[in-house]
mmCIF file of C-alpha atoms and ligand atoms in Angstrom:
data_model
loop_
_atom_site.group_PDB
_atom_site.id
_atom_site.type_symbol
_atom_site.label_atom_id
_atom_site.label_comp_id
_atom_site.label_asym_id
_atom_site.label_seq_id
_atom_site.Cartn_x
_atom_site.Cartn_y
_atom_site.Cartn_z
ATOM 1 C CA MET M 14 -37.208 37.116 -24.267
ATOM 2 C CA HIS M 15 -33.521 37.932 -24.269
ATOM 3 C CA GLU M 16 -33.264 37.655 -28.043
ATOM 4 C CA LEU M 17 -34.192 41.338 -28.190
ATOM 5 C CA SER M 18 -31.185 42.153 -26.000
ATOM 6 C CA ILE M 19 -29.043 40.000 -28.241
ATOM 7 C CA ALA M 20 -30.338 41.881 -31.289
ATOM 8 C CA MET M 21 -29.570 45.161 -29.496
ATOM 9 C CA GLY M 22 -26.050 43.960 -28.747
ATOM 10 C CA ILE M 23 -25.564 43.134 -32.417
ATOM 11 C CA ILE M 24 -26.897 46.537 -33.505
ATOM 12 C CA ASN M 25 -24.605 48.237 -31.026
ATOM 13 C CA ILE M 26 -21.578 46.479 -32.483
ATOM 14 C CA ALA M 27 -22.662 47.153 -36.077
ATOM 15 C CA GLU M 28 -23.324 50.859 -35.421
ATOM 16 C CA LYS M 29 -19.900 51.334 -33.839
ATOM 17 C CA GLU M 30 -17.995 49.442 -36.502
ATOM 18 C CA THR M 31 -19.801 51.172 -39.364
ATOM 19 C CA LYS M 32 -19.075 54.563 -37.884
ATOM 20 C CA LYS M 33 -15.461 53.638 -37.235
ATOM 21 C CA ALA M 34 -15.065 52.583 -40.864
ATOM 22 C CA ASN M 35 -16.668 55.843 -42.010
ATOM 23 C CA LYS M 36 -19.409 53.977 -43.847
ATOM 24 C CA LYS M 37 -23.158 54.479 -43.986
ATOM 25 C CA CYS M 38 -24.761 51.095 -43.627
ATOM 26 C CA VAL M 39 -24.342 47.351 -43.498
ATOM 27 C CA GLU M 40 -25.163 45.208 -46.522
ATOM 28 C CA LEU M 41 -24.409 41.855 -45.016
ATOM 29 C CA ILE M 42 -23.969 40.665 -41.460
ATOM 30 C CA GLU M 43 -22.771 37.185 -40.584
ATOM 31 C CA LEU M 44 -23.395 35.775 -37.131
ATOM 32 C CA GLU M 45 -22.020 32.634 -35.582
ATOM 33 C CA ILE M 46 -24.435 31.024 -33.140
ATOM 34 C CA GLY M 47 -23.841 27.747 -31.349
ATOM 35 C CA SER M 48 -26.648 25.365 -30.457
ATOM 36 C CA LEU M 49 -25.793 25.801 -26.759
ATOM 37 C CA ALA M 50 -25.460 29.596 -26.875
ATOM 38 C CA GLY M 51 -28.917 30.000 -25.366
ATOM 39 C CA VAL M 52 -30.395 31.812 -28.349
ATOM 40 C CA GLU M 53 -33.538 30.676 -30.144
ATOM 41 C CA LEU M 54 -32.988 31.404 -33.822
ATOM 42 C CA ASP M 55 -36.732 31.710 -34.455
ATOM 43 C CA SER M 56 -37.091 34.286 -31.704
ATOM 44 C CA LEU M 57 -34.073 36.213 -32.942
ATOM 45 C CA GLU M 58 -35.448 36.332 -36.466
ATOM 46 C CA TYR M 59 -38.829 37.327 -35.047
ATOM 47 C CA VAL M 60 -37.472 40.424 -33.271
ATOM 48 C CA TRP M 61 -34.880 41.249 -35.928
ATOM 49 C CA SER M 62 -36.869 43.370 -38.377
ATOM 50 C CA THR M 63 -38.378 45.546 -35.643
ATOM 51 C CA ALA M 64 -35.091 45.891 -33.815
ATOM 52 C CA VAL M 65 -32.982 46.950 -36.803
ATOM 53 C CA LYS M 66 -35.450 49.584 -38.027
ATOM 54 C CA ASP M 67 -33.729 52.977 -38.376
ATOM 55 C CA THR M 68 -30.301 51.496 -37.699
ATOM 56 C CA VAL M 69 -27.373 50.751 -39.999
ATOM 57 C CA LEU M 70 -28.674 47.185 -40.174
ATOM 58 C CA GLU M 71 -32.125 48.055 -41.501
ATOM 59 C CA HIS M 72 -31.440 46.759 -45.007
ATOM 60 C CA ALA M 73 -28.704 44.289 -44.178
ATOM 61 C CA LYS M 74 -28.882 40.676 -45.209
ATOM 62 C CA LEU M 75 -28.696 38.478 -42.124
ATOM 63 C CA LYS M 76 -26.688 35.293 -42.427
ATOM 64 C CA ILE M 77 -26.497 32.899 -39.504
ATOM 65 C CA ASP M 78 -23.804 30.299 -39.290
ATOM 66 C CA PHE M 79 -25.269 27.718 -36.914
ATOM 67 C CA LYS M 80 -22.837 25.510 -35.012
ATOM 68 C CA GLN M 81 -24.081 22.202 -33.663
ATOM 69 C CA ALA M 82 -22.442 21.583 -30.279
ATOM 70 C CA LYS M 83 -19.632 19.041 -30.234
ATOM 71 C CA ALA M 84 -17.410 17.726 -27.490
ATOM 72 C CA LYS M 85 -14.393 15.490 -27.192
ATOM 73 C CA CYS M 86 -14.437 12.844 -24.487
ATOM 74 C CA LEU M 87 -11.453 13.112 -22.155
ATOM 75 C CA GLU M 88 -11.551 9.387 -21.395
ATOM 76 C CA CYS M 89 -11.852 7.755 -24.803
ATOM 77 C CA GLU M 90 -11.295 10.722 -27.138
ATOM 78 C CA THR M 91 -14.534 10.144 -29.029
ATOM 79 C CA ILE M 92 -15.898 13.284 -30.642
ATOM 80 C CA PHE M 93 -19.655 13.459 -30.220
ATOM 81 C CA GLU M 94 -22.539 15.847 -30.860
ATOM 82 C CA MET M 95 -24.320 17.269 -27.834
ATOM 83 C CA GLU M 96 -27.974 18.163 -27.534
ATOM 84 C CA LYS M 97 -27.616 19.424 -23.960
ATOM 85 C CA ILE M 98 -24.669 20.845 -22.107
ATOM 86 C CA PHE M 99 -24.657 17.910 -19.653
ATOM 87 C CA ASP M 100 -24.668 15.122 -22.261
ATOM 88 C CA SER M 101 -22.144 12.387 -21.569
ATOM 89 C CA CYS M 102 -19.906 10.621 -24.062
ATOM 90 C CA SER M 103 -21.905 8.692 -26.630
ATOM 91 C CA LYS M 104 -19.427 5.813 -26.498
ATOM 92 C CA CYS M 105 -18.231 5.392 -22.903
ATOM 93 C CA ASN M 106 -20.754 7.568 -21.037
ATOM 94 C CA SER M 107 -18.074 9.631 -19.304
ATOM 95 C CA HIS M 108 -18.976 13.167 -18.186
ATOM 96 C CA PHE M 109 -15.435 14.472 -18.615
ATOM 97 C CA LYS M 110 -15.330 16.305 -21.884
ATOM 98 C CA ASP M 111 -13.951 19.320 -23.675
ATOM 99 C CA ILE M 112 -16.546 21.380 -25.482
ATOM 100 C CA LEU M 113 -15.197 21.915 -28.995
ATOM 101 C CA GLN M 114 -17.967 24.100 -30.351
ATOM 102 C CA GLY M 115 -21.544 25.182 -29.676
ATOM 103 C CA LYS M 116 -21.207 28.119 -27.292
ATOM 104 C CA GLU M 117 -20.483 30.680 -30.044
ATOM 105 C CA LEU M 118 -22.425 33.933 -30.015
ATOM 106 C CA ARG M 119 -20.464 36.223 -32.291
ATOM 107 C CA VAL M 120 -20.656 38.801 -35.019
ATOM 108 C CA LYS M 121 -18.314 37.185 -37.465
ATOM 109 C CA LEU M 122 -18.285 39.620 -40.337
ATOM 110 C CA LEU M 123 -19.793 42.862 -41.626
ATOM 111 C CA GLU M 124 -19.973 44.098 -45.181
ATOM 112 C CA VAL M 125 -20.344 47.876 -45.023
ATOM 113 C CA VAL M 126 -20.843 50.487 -47.719
ATOM 114 C CA MET S 30 -35.908 48.985 -26.877
ATOM 115 C CA CYS S 31 -36.356 52.680 -26.411
ATOM 116 C CA GLY S 32 -39.540 53.801 -28.136
ATOM 117 C CA THR S 33 -38.131 57.048 -29.474
ATOM 118 C CA CYS S 34 -34.894 55.942 -31.003
ATOM 119 C CA GLY S 35 -34.607 52.181 -30.679
ATOM 120 C CA CYS S 36 -31.278 52.581 -28.985
ATOM 121 C CA GLY S 37 -31.602 49.609 -26.743
ATOM 122 C CA THR S 38 -32.687 50.479 -23.229
ATOM 123 C CA ASN S 39 -35.908 48.442 -23.423
ATOM 124 C CA GLY S 40 -37.683 51.217 -21.529
ATOM 125 C CA VAL S 41 -35.710 50.482 -18.379
ATOM 126 C CA ALA S 42 -36.687 52.530 -15.328
ATOM 127 C CA ILE S 43 -34.710 52.724 -12.105
ATOM 128 C CA THR S 44 -36.747 53.862 -9.119
ATOM 129 C CA LYS S 45 -36.466 54.199 -5.388
ATOM 130 C CA PRO S 46 -39.658 53.270 -3.525
ATOM 131 C CA ASN S 47 -41.780 56.324 -2.644
ATOM 132 C CA GLN S 48 -40.255 58.200 -5.509
ATOM 133 C CA ASN S 49 -42.639 59.193 -8.281
ATOM 134 C CA LEU S 50 -42.696 56.788 -11.166
ATOM 135 C CA GLU S 51 -40.820 58.690 -13.748
ATOM 136 C CA HIS S 52 -39.318 57.109 -16.771
ATOM 137 C CA ASN S 53 -35.688 57.652 -15.955
ATOM 138 C CA HIS S 54 -34.178 58.014 -19.356
ATOM 139 C CA ASN S 55 -30.583 58.743 -18.672
ATOM 140 C CA HIS S 56 -29.067 57.520 -21.873
ATOM 141 C CA GLU S 57 -28.075 60.028 -24.483
ATOM 142 C CA HIS S 58 -29.602 60.291 -27.872
ATOM 143 C CA GLU S 59 -26.761 60.895 -30.182
ATOM 144 C CA HIS S 60 -27.730 59.161 -33.342
ATOM 145 C CA SER S 61 -25.662 61.136 -35.708
ATOM 146 C CA HIS S 62 -25.429 58.678 -38.575
ATOM 147 C CA GLU S 63 -27.239 59.642 -41.709
ATOM 148 C CA HIS S 64 -29.508 57.323 -43.578
ATOM 149 C CA ASN S 65 -28.825 57.946 -47.169
ATOM 150 C CA HIS S 66 -30.304 54.912 -48.775
ATOM 151 C CA ASP S 67 -29.688 55.451 -52.441
ATOM 152 C CA HIS S 68 -26.554 53.364 -52.125
ATOM 153 C CA HIS S 69 -23.707 54.426 -54.324
ATOM 154 C CA HIS S 70 -21.956 51.122 -54.484
ATOM 155 C CA GLY S 71 -18.309 50.676 -55.086
ATOM 156 C CA ASP S 72 -16.694 51.323 -51.731
ATOM 157 C CA LYS S 73 -17.697 48.063 -50.174
ATOM 158 C CA MET S 74 -15.629 47.089 -47.188
ATOM 159 C CA ILE S 75 -15.516 43.810 -45.312
ATOM 160 C CA ILE S 76 -14.920 43.955 -41.591
ATOM 161 C CA ASP S 77 -13.738 40.670 -40.169
ATOM 162 C CA LEU S 78 -14.893 41.012 -36.594
ATOM 163 C CA GLU S 79 -15.261 37.774 -34.641
ATOM 164 C CA ARG S 80 -16.746 39.872 -31.853
ATOM 165 C CA ASP S 81 -18.611 38.319 -28.943
ATOM 166 C CA ILE S 82 -22.145 39.731 -28.873
ATOM 167 C CA LEU S 83 -22.258 39.726 -25.082
ATOM 168 C CA SER S 84 -18.888 41.439 -24.801
ATOM 169 C CA LYS S 85 -20.406 44.761 -23.757
ATOM 170 C CA ASN S 86 -22.345 43.153 -20.916
ATOM 171 C CA ASN S 87 -19.254 41.221 -19.871
ATOM 172 C CA ILE S 88 -17.097 44.347 -19.822
ATOM 173 C CA ASP S 89 -19.722 46.196 -17.770
ATOM 174 C CA ALA S 90 -19.934 43.207 -15.426
ATOM 175 C CA ALA S 91 -16.176 43.308 -14.922
ATOM 176 C CA ARG S 92 -16.451 47.001 -14.081
ATOM 177 C CA ASN S 93 -19.146 46.236 -11.471
ATOM 178 C CA ARG S 94 -17.061 43.424 -10.041
ATOM 179 C CA GLY S 95 -14.073 45.736 -9.684
ATOM 180 C CA TYR S 96 -16.212 48.280 -7.853
ATOM 181 C CA PHE S 97 -17.599 45.604 -5.511
ATOM 182 C CA GLU S 98 -14.128 44.267 -4.764
ATOM 183 C CA ALA S 99 -12.696 47.712 -4.126
ATOM 184 C CA LYS S 100 -15.460 48.480 -1.641
ATOM 185 C CA ASN S 101 -15.502 44.966 -0.259
ATOM 186 C CA ILE S 102 -19.153 44.473 -1.120
ATOM 187 C CA PHE S 103 -20.390 40.881 -1.278
ATOM 188 C CA THR S 104 -22.890 40.617 -4.135
ATOM 189 C CA LEU S 105 -25.393 37.824 -4.743
ATOM 190 C CA ASN S 106 -27.500 37.375 -7.875
ATOM 191 C CA LEU S 107 -30.754 35.552 -7.033
ATOM 192 C CA VAL S 108 -32.451 33.839 -9.956
ATOM 193 C CA SER S 109 -35.578 31.659 -10.205
ATOM 194 C CA SER S 110 -38.855 31.043 -11.998
ATOM 195 C CA PRO S 111 -41.753 33.308 -11.076
ATOM 196 C CA GLY S 112 -43.530 32.041 -7.970
ATOM 197 C CA SER S 113 -40.598 30.218 -6.368
ATOM 198 C CA GLY S 114 -40.812 32.476 -3.311
ATOM 199 C CA LYS S 115 -37.605 34.355 -4.070
ATOM 200 C CA THR S 116 -38.832 37.622 -2.539
ATOM 201 C CA SER S 117 -40.072 35.794 0.571
ATOM 202 C CA ILE S 118 -36.661 34.191 1.077
ATOM 203 C CA LEU S 119 -35.054 37.588 0.712
ATOM 204 C CA GLU S 120 -37.524 39.173 3.154
ATOM 205 C CA THR S 121 -37.038 36.502 5.800
ATOM 206 C CA THR S 122 -33.259 36.688 5.381
ATOM 207 C CA LEU S 123 -33.232 40.462 5.777
ATOM 208 C CA LYS S 124 -35.503 40.318 8.839
ATOM 209 C CA ASP S 125 -33.280 37.756 10.535
ATOM 210 C CA LEU S 126 -29.880 39.176 9.609
ATOM 211 C CA LYS S 127 -30.235 42.917 9.183
ATOM 212 C CA ALA S 128 -29.331 43.632 12.806
ATOM 213 C CA ASP S 129 -25.873 42.122 12.215
ATOM 214 C CA LEU S 130 -25.185 42.782 8.554
ATOM 215 C CA ASN S 131 -25.437 45.770 6.267
ATOM 216 C CA PHE S 132 -27.790 44.925 3.390
ATOM 217 C CA TYR S 133 -28.653 46.677 0.135
ATOM 218 C CA VAL S 134 -31.135 45.337 -2.395
ATOM 219 C CA ILE S 135 -31.683 45.756 -6.123
ATOM 220 C CA GLU S 136 -35.082 44.445 -7.230
ATOM 221 C CA GLY S 137 -35.551 43.444 -10.861
ATOM 222 C CA ASP S 138 -39.053 43.220 -12.247
ATOM 223 C CA GLN S 139 -40.613 43.917 -15.623
ATOM 224 C CA GLN S 140 -43.398 46.214 -14.423
ATOM 225 C CA THR S 141 -44.162 46.749 -10.779
ATOM 226 C CA LEU S 142 -42.682 48.265 -7.653
ATOM 227 C CA ASN S 143 -44.313 45.639 -5.393
ATOM 228 C CA ASP S 144 -41.158 43.758 -4.468
ATOM 229 C CA ALA S 145 -39.205 46.934 -3.719
ATOM 230 C CA ASN S 146 -42.033 48.121 -1.478
ATOM 231 C CA ARG S 147 -41.874 44.852 0.490
ATOM 232 C CA ILE S 148 -38.136 45.380 1.056
ATOM 233 C CA ASP S 149 -38.589 49.091 1.773
ATOM 234 C CA ALA S 150 -41.046 48.159 4.540
ATOM 235 C CA LEU S 151 -38.113 46.443 6.307
ATOM 236 C CA ASN S 152 -36.088 49.660 6.209
ATOM 237 C CA VAL S 153 -33.438 48.149 3.993
ATOM 238 C CA PRO S 154 -32.148 50.460 1.214
ATOM 239 C CA VAL S 155 -33.592 49.255 -2.074
ATOM 240 C CA ILE S 156 -33.755 50.277 -5.724
ATOM 241 C CA GLN S 157 -36.244 48.886 -8.208
ATOM 242 C CA VAL S 158 -35.146 48.277 -11.779
ATOM 243 C CA ASN S 159 -38.104 47.844 -14.113
ATOM 244 C CA THR S 160 -36.866 46.146 -17.225
ATOM 245 C CA GLY S 161 -40.004 46.754 -19.328
ATOM 246 C CA LYS S 162 -39.943 44.286 -22.193
ATOM 247 C CA GLY S 163 -36.608 42.904 -21.064
ATOM 248 C CA CYS S 164 -36.836 39.703 -19.057
ATOM 249 C CA HIS S 165 -33.532 39.903 -17.183
ATOM 250 C CA LEU S 166 -31.157 42.385 -15.599
ATOM 251 C CA GLU S 167 -28.023 43.498 -17.433
ATOM 252 C CA SER S 168 -24.828 44.823 -15.922
ATOM 253 C CA ASP S 169 -25.282 48.432 -17.076
ATOM 254 C CA MET S 170 -28.612 48.534 -15.170
ATOM 255 C CA ILE S 171 -26.809 47.325 -12.055
ATOM 256 C CA TYR S 172 -24.180 50.028 -12.557
ATOM 257 C CA ASP S 173 -26.872 52.736 -12.741
ATOM 258 C CA ALA S 174 -28.776 51.306 -9.783
ATOM 259 C CA VAL S 175 -25.632 51.059 -7.648
ATOM 260 C CA LYS S 176 -24.823 54.696 -8.362
ATOM 261 C CA GLN S 177 -28.155 55.662 -6.781
ATOM 262 C CA LEU S 178 -28.036 53.088 -4.013
ATOM 263 C CA LYS S 179 -24.503 54.047 -2.883
ATOM 264 C CA PRO S 180 -23.813 50.904 -0.843
ATOM 265 C CA LYS S 181 -21.371 51.287 2.038
ATOM 266 C CA ASP S 182 -18.083 49.420 2.252
ATOM 267 C CA ASN S 183 -18.237 45.877 3.669
ATOM 268 C CA SER S 184 -21.950 45.482 2.926
ATOM 269 C CA ILE S 185 -23.975 42.778 1.198
ATOM 270 C CA LEU S 186 -25.784 43.567 -2.032
ATOM 271 C CA MET S 187 -28.679 41.252 -2.893
ATOM 272 C CA ILE S 188 -29.809 41.431 -6.512
ATOM 273 C CA GLU S 189 -33.185 39.828 -7.131
ATOM 274 C CA ASN S 190 -33.289 39.100 -10.830
ATOM 275 C CA VAL S 191 -36.445 39.020 -12.951
ATOM 276 C CA GLY S 192 -38.369 35.759 -12.439
ATOM 277 C CA ASN S 193 -37.223 33.754 -15.445
ATOM 278 C CA LEU S 194 -34.980 30.703 -15.738
ATOM 279 C CA VAL S 195 -33.761 31.271 -19.263
ATOM 280 C CA CYS S 196 -32.472 34.754 -19.941
ATOM 281 C CA PRO S 197 -30.722 35.765 -16.686
ATOM 282 C CA SER S 198 -28.292 32.857 -17.060
ATOM 283 C CA MET S 199 -26.579 34.572 -19.990
ATOM 284 C CA PHE S 200 -25.993 37.907 -18.301
ATOM 285 C CA ASP S 201 -23.192 38.213 -15.774
ATOM 286 C CA LEU S 202 -23.934 41.167 -13.482
ATOM 287 C CA GLY S 203 -20.559 41.234 -11.748
ATOM 288 C CA GLU S 204 -21.847 39.252 -8.774
ATOM 289 C CA GLN S 205 -19.611 37.118 -6.568
ATOM 290 C CA LYS S 206 -22.076 34.247 -6.308
ATOM 291 C CA ARG S 207 -25.172 33.171 -8.168
ATOM 292 C CA VAL S 208 -28.035 31.570 -6.263
ATOM 293 C CA VAL S 209 -30.763 29.607 -8.051
ATOM 294 C CA ILE S 210 -34.016 29.168 -6.149
ATOM 295 C CA ILE S 211 -36.556 26.476 -6.927
ATOM 296 C CA SER S 212 -39.647 25.524 -4.968
ATOM 297 C CA ILE S 213 -40.981 21.999 -4.613
ATOM 298 C CA THR S 214 -44.237 23.110 -6.216
ATOM 299 C CA GLU S 215 -42.310 23.164 -9.503
ATOM 300 C CA GLY S 216 -41.238 20.116 -11.509
ATOM 301 C CA GLU S 217 -38.274 17.932 -10.489
ATOM 302 C CA ASP S 218 -36.996 18.163 -14.045
ATOM 303 C CA LYS S 219 -36.470 21.947 -14.024
ATOM 304 C CA PRO S 220 -32.657 21.561 -13.879
ATOM 305 C CA ILE S 221 -32.538 19.594 -17.116
ATOM 306 C CA LYS S 222 -35.165 21.785 -18.762
ATOM 307 C CA TYR S 223 -33.178 24.921 -17.898
ATOM 308 C CA PRO S 224 -29.626 23.580 -17.657
ATOM 309 C CA ASP S 225 -27.847 26.901 -18.221
ATOM 310 C CA MET S 226 -29.357 28.412 -15.102
ATOM 311 C CA PHE S 227 -28.343 25.488 -12.884
ATOM 312 C CA HIS S 228 -24.997 25.170 -14.629
ATOM 313 C CA SER S 229 -24.089 28.780 -13.882
ATOM 314 C CA ALA S 230 -25.299 28.809 -10.257
ATOM 315 C CA ASP S 231 -23.081 28.310 -7.190
ATOM 316 C CA ILE S 232 -25.800 27.163 -4.826
ATOM 317 C CA CYS S 233 -29.395 25.987 -5.104
ATOM 318 C CA ILE S 234 -32.031 26.884 -2.518
ATOM 319 C CA ILE S 235 -34.995 24.525 -2.480
ATOM 320 C CA ASN S 236 -37.942 26.456 -1.068
ATOM 321 C CA LYS S 237 -41.385 25.590 0.353
ATOM 322 C CA MET S 238 -40.044 22.455 2.083
ATOM 323 C CA ASP S 239 -42.894 22.724 4.619
ATOM 324 C CA LEU S 240 -45.218 21.516 1.842
ATOM 325 C CA LEU S 241 -43.260 18.312 1.217
ATOM 326 C CA PRO S 242 -45.655 16.007 3.146
ATOM 327 C CA HIS S 243 -48.551 17.243 1.035
ATOM 328 C CA LEU S 244 -46.945 16.945 -2.357
ATOM 329 C CA ASN S 245 -45.868 14.170 -4.596
ATOM 330 C CA PHE S 246 -42.407 15.627 -5.087
ATOM 331 C CA ASP S 247 -39.270 13.552 -5.603
ATOM 332 C CA LEU S 248 -36.561 15.576 -3.857
ATOM 333 C CA ALA S 249 -33.817 13.034 -4.609
ATOM 334 C CA LYS S 250 -34.665 13.173 -8.296
ATOM 335 C CA LEU S 251 -34.453 16.969 -8.348
ATOM 336 C CA LYS S 252 -30.991 16.851 -6.799
ATOM 337 C CA GLU S 253 -29.888 14.099 -9.136
ATOM 338 C CA TYR S 254 -30.921 16.152 -12.163
ATOM 339 C CA ALA S 255 -29.306 19.292 -10.782
ATOM 340 C CA LEU S 256 -26.022 17.500 -10.076
ATOM 341 C CA GLN S 257 -26.077 16.039 -13.557
ATOM 342 C CA VAL S 258 -25.964 19.616 -14.885
ATOM 343 C CA ASN S 259 -23.584 20.983 -12.247
ATOM 344 C CA HIS S 260 -21.819 18.582 -9.913
ATOM 345 C CA HIS S 261 -20.488 21.417 -7.713
ATOM 346 C CA LEU S 262 -23.965 22.600 -6.779
ATOM 347 C CA GLN S 263 -24.633 22.857 -3.053
ATOM 348 C CA PHE S 264 -28.238 22.540 -1.785
ATOM 349 C CA PHE S 265 -30.152 24.296 0.962
ATOM 350 C CA GLU S 266 -33.606 22.947 1.825
ATOM 351 C CA VAL S 267 -35.647 25.727 3.357
ATOM 352 C CA SER S 268 -39.068 27.160 3.979
ATOM 353 C CA ALA S 269 -39.221 30.937 4.010
ATOM 354 C CA THR S 270 -42.651 30.662 5.650
ATOM 355 C CA THR S 271 -41.758 28.464 8.648
ATOM 356 C CA GLY S 272 -38.068 29.390 8.749
ATOM 357 C CA GLN S 273 -36.979 25.759 8.591
ATOM 358 C CA GLY S 274 -33.508 25.274 7.144
ATOM 359 C CA MET S 275 -32.828 28.991 6.910
ATOM 360 C CA ASP S 276 -29.934 28.793 9.397
ATOM 361 C CA ALA S 277 -27.818 26.714 7.041
ATOM 362 C CA TRP S 278 -28.306 29.309 4.307
ATOM 363 C CA TYR S 279 -27.431 32.101 6.772
ATOM 364 C CA ASN S 280 -24.264 30.271 7.737
ATOM 365 C CA TRP S 281 -23.323 30.013 4.103
ATOM 366 C CA VAL S 282 -23.867 33.769 3.611
ATOM 367 C CA GLN S 283 -21.731 34.578 6.680
ATOM 368 C CA THR S 284 -18.955 32.197 5.688
ATOM 369 C CA GLU S 285 -18.831 33.423 2.103
ATOM 370 C CA LEU S 286 -18.911 37.029 3.264
ATOM 371 C CA GLU S 287 -15.889 36.422 5.484
ATOM 372 C CA LYS S 288 -14.062 34.552 2.732
ATOM 373 C CA ASN S 289 -14.776 37.397 0.367
ATOM 374 C CA GLN S 290 -13.480 39.986 2.789
ATOM 375 C CA GLN S 291 -10.289 38.062 3.439
ATOM 376 C CA LYS S 292 -9.719 37.745 -0.271
ATOM 377 C CA ASN S 293 -10.084 41.485 -0.799
ATOM 378 C CA THR S 294 -7.888 42.662 2.038
HETATM 379 ZN ZN1 ZN L 309 -15.862 8.499 -23.952
#
């Protein structure tokens, strides 16, 4: 389960930023996770409380901004939602598309005290 | 995660075969922050980050890639489900090519040293990375393993990732090419069940082809699904047991190795 590594990556970022800001801990952390980022939200939440123990994130409120994947068809310009990365255009079935959102895996914001 | 401090190594151990199993804890424990949890509020600060969570792995991967390019080392990342015969393909390849090419191997596995011992038996330099709870290799593990392995210039480094089709797809190791291996004893629909793995691979080796007459496996369907996910994917149909089809894969390795060396000189 790579969600533990993801949690560790988040902790790493939070520890560094908190230290850099000369603060003690994080009150709120906002993540941005796309539906095609390869992260199971349930699994992430499952490992979260164990992972953040004894870190600056131990008592932080976790807010996840989930982004449903969307693409724009390069043939007919339709904007459509994707379930899978290989989904074709919902209107003309073309495979040529620009992914607009859904691959996000970011720490968006930290509130530190 | 590290049991003593939770600082994120997942209990990773890096071992050479025949070396005593010691938990090689080479990260430093410098947790100097204080936990003073009777919050005196007031000085709240908002940090607008927009930071990619995988950025550390990606930076480490870039560092590995730079090292490989500088030393002209051609690096392959082999990924598959457990039981696809990945180690057998590697073994057969090493046996057939080691007289002509300089190989080094990094074996990823959660627990055991078995795979590294199989490679060690062929007298090819190998390092085992045990990932513990982690189900994939990350680029800092490769960095540590490479430091011990000390591959020579102009060699080939084969990285056998942990058997898992989900997690390794997210973690760039700094490799030049990614190879996904699937055997025909698995389902034809694997590529659409695990699209990220097939999407991020450069070539796909289809193993256990000697069993095709005995199985009800739709090879065309597998390829169709795989191409749906990644239309650049190139296929090699092989059997590590009988050796059938291995020559085409060897040719690919040789050609890519030469291309890589021309690019770096
Ligand atoms: Zn369209």
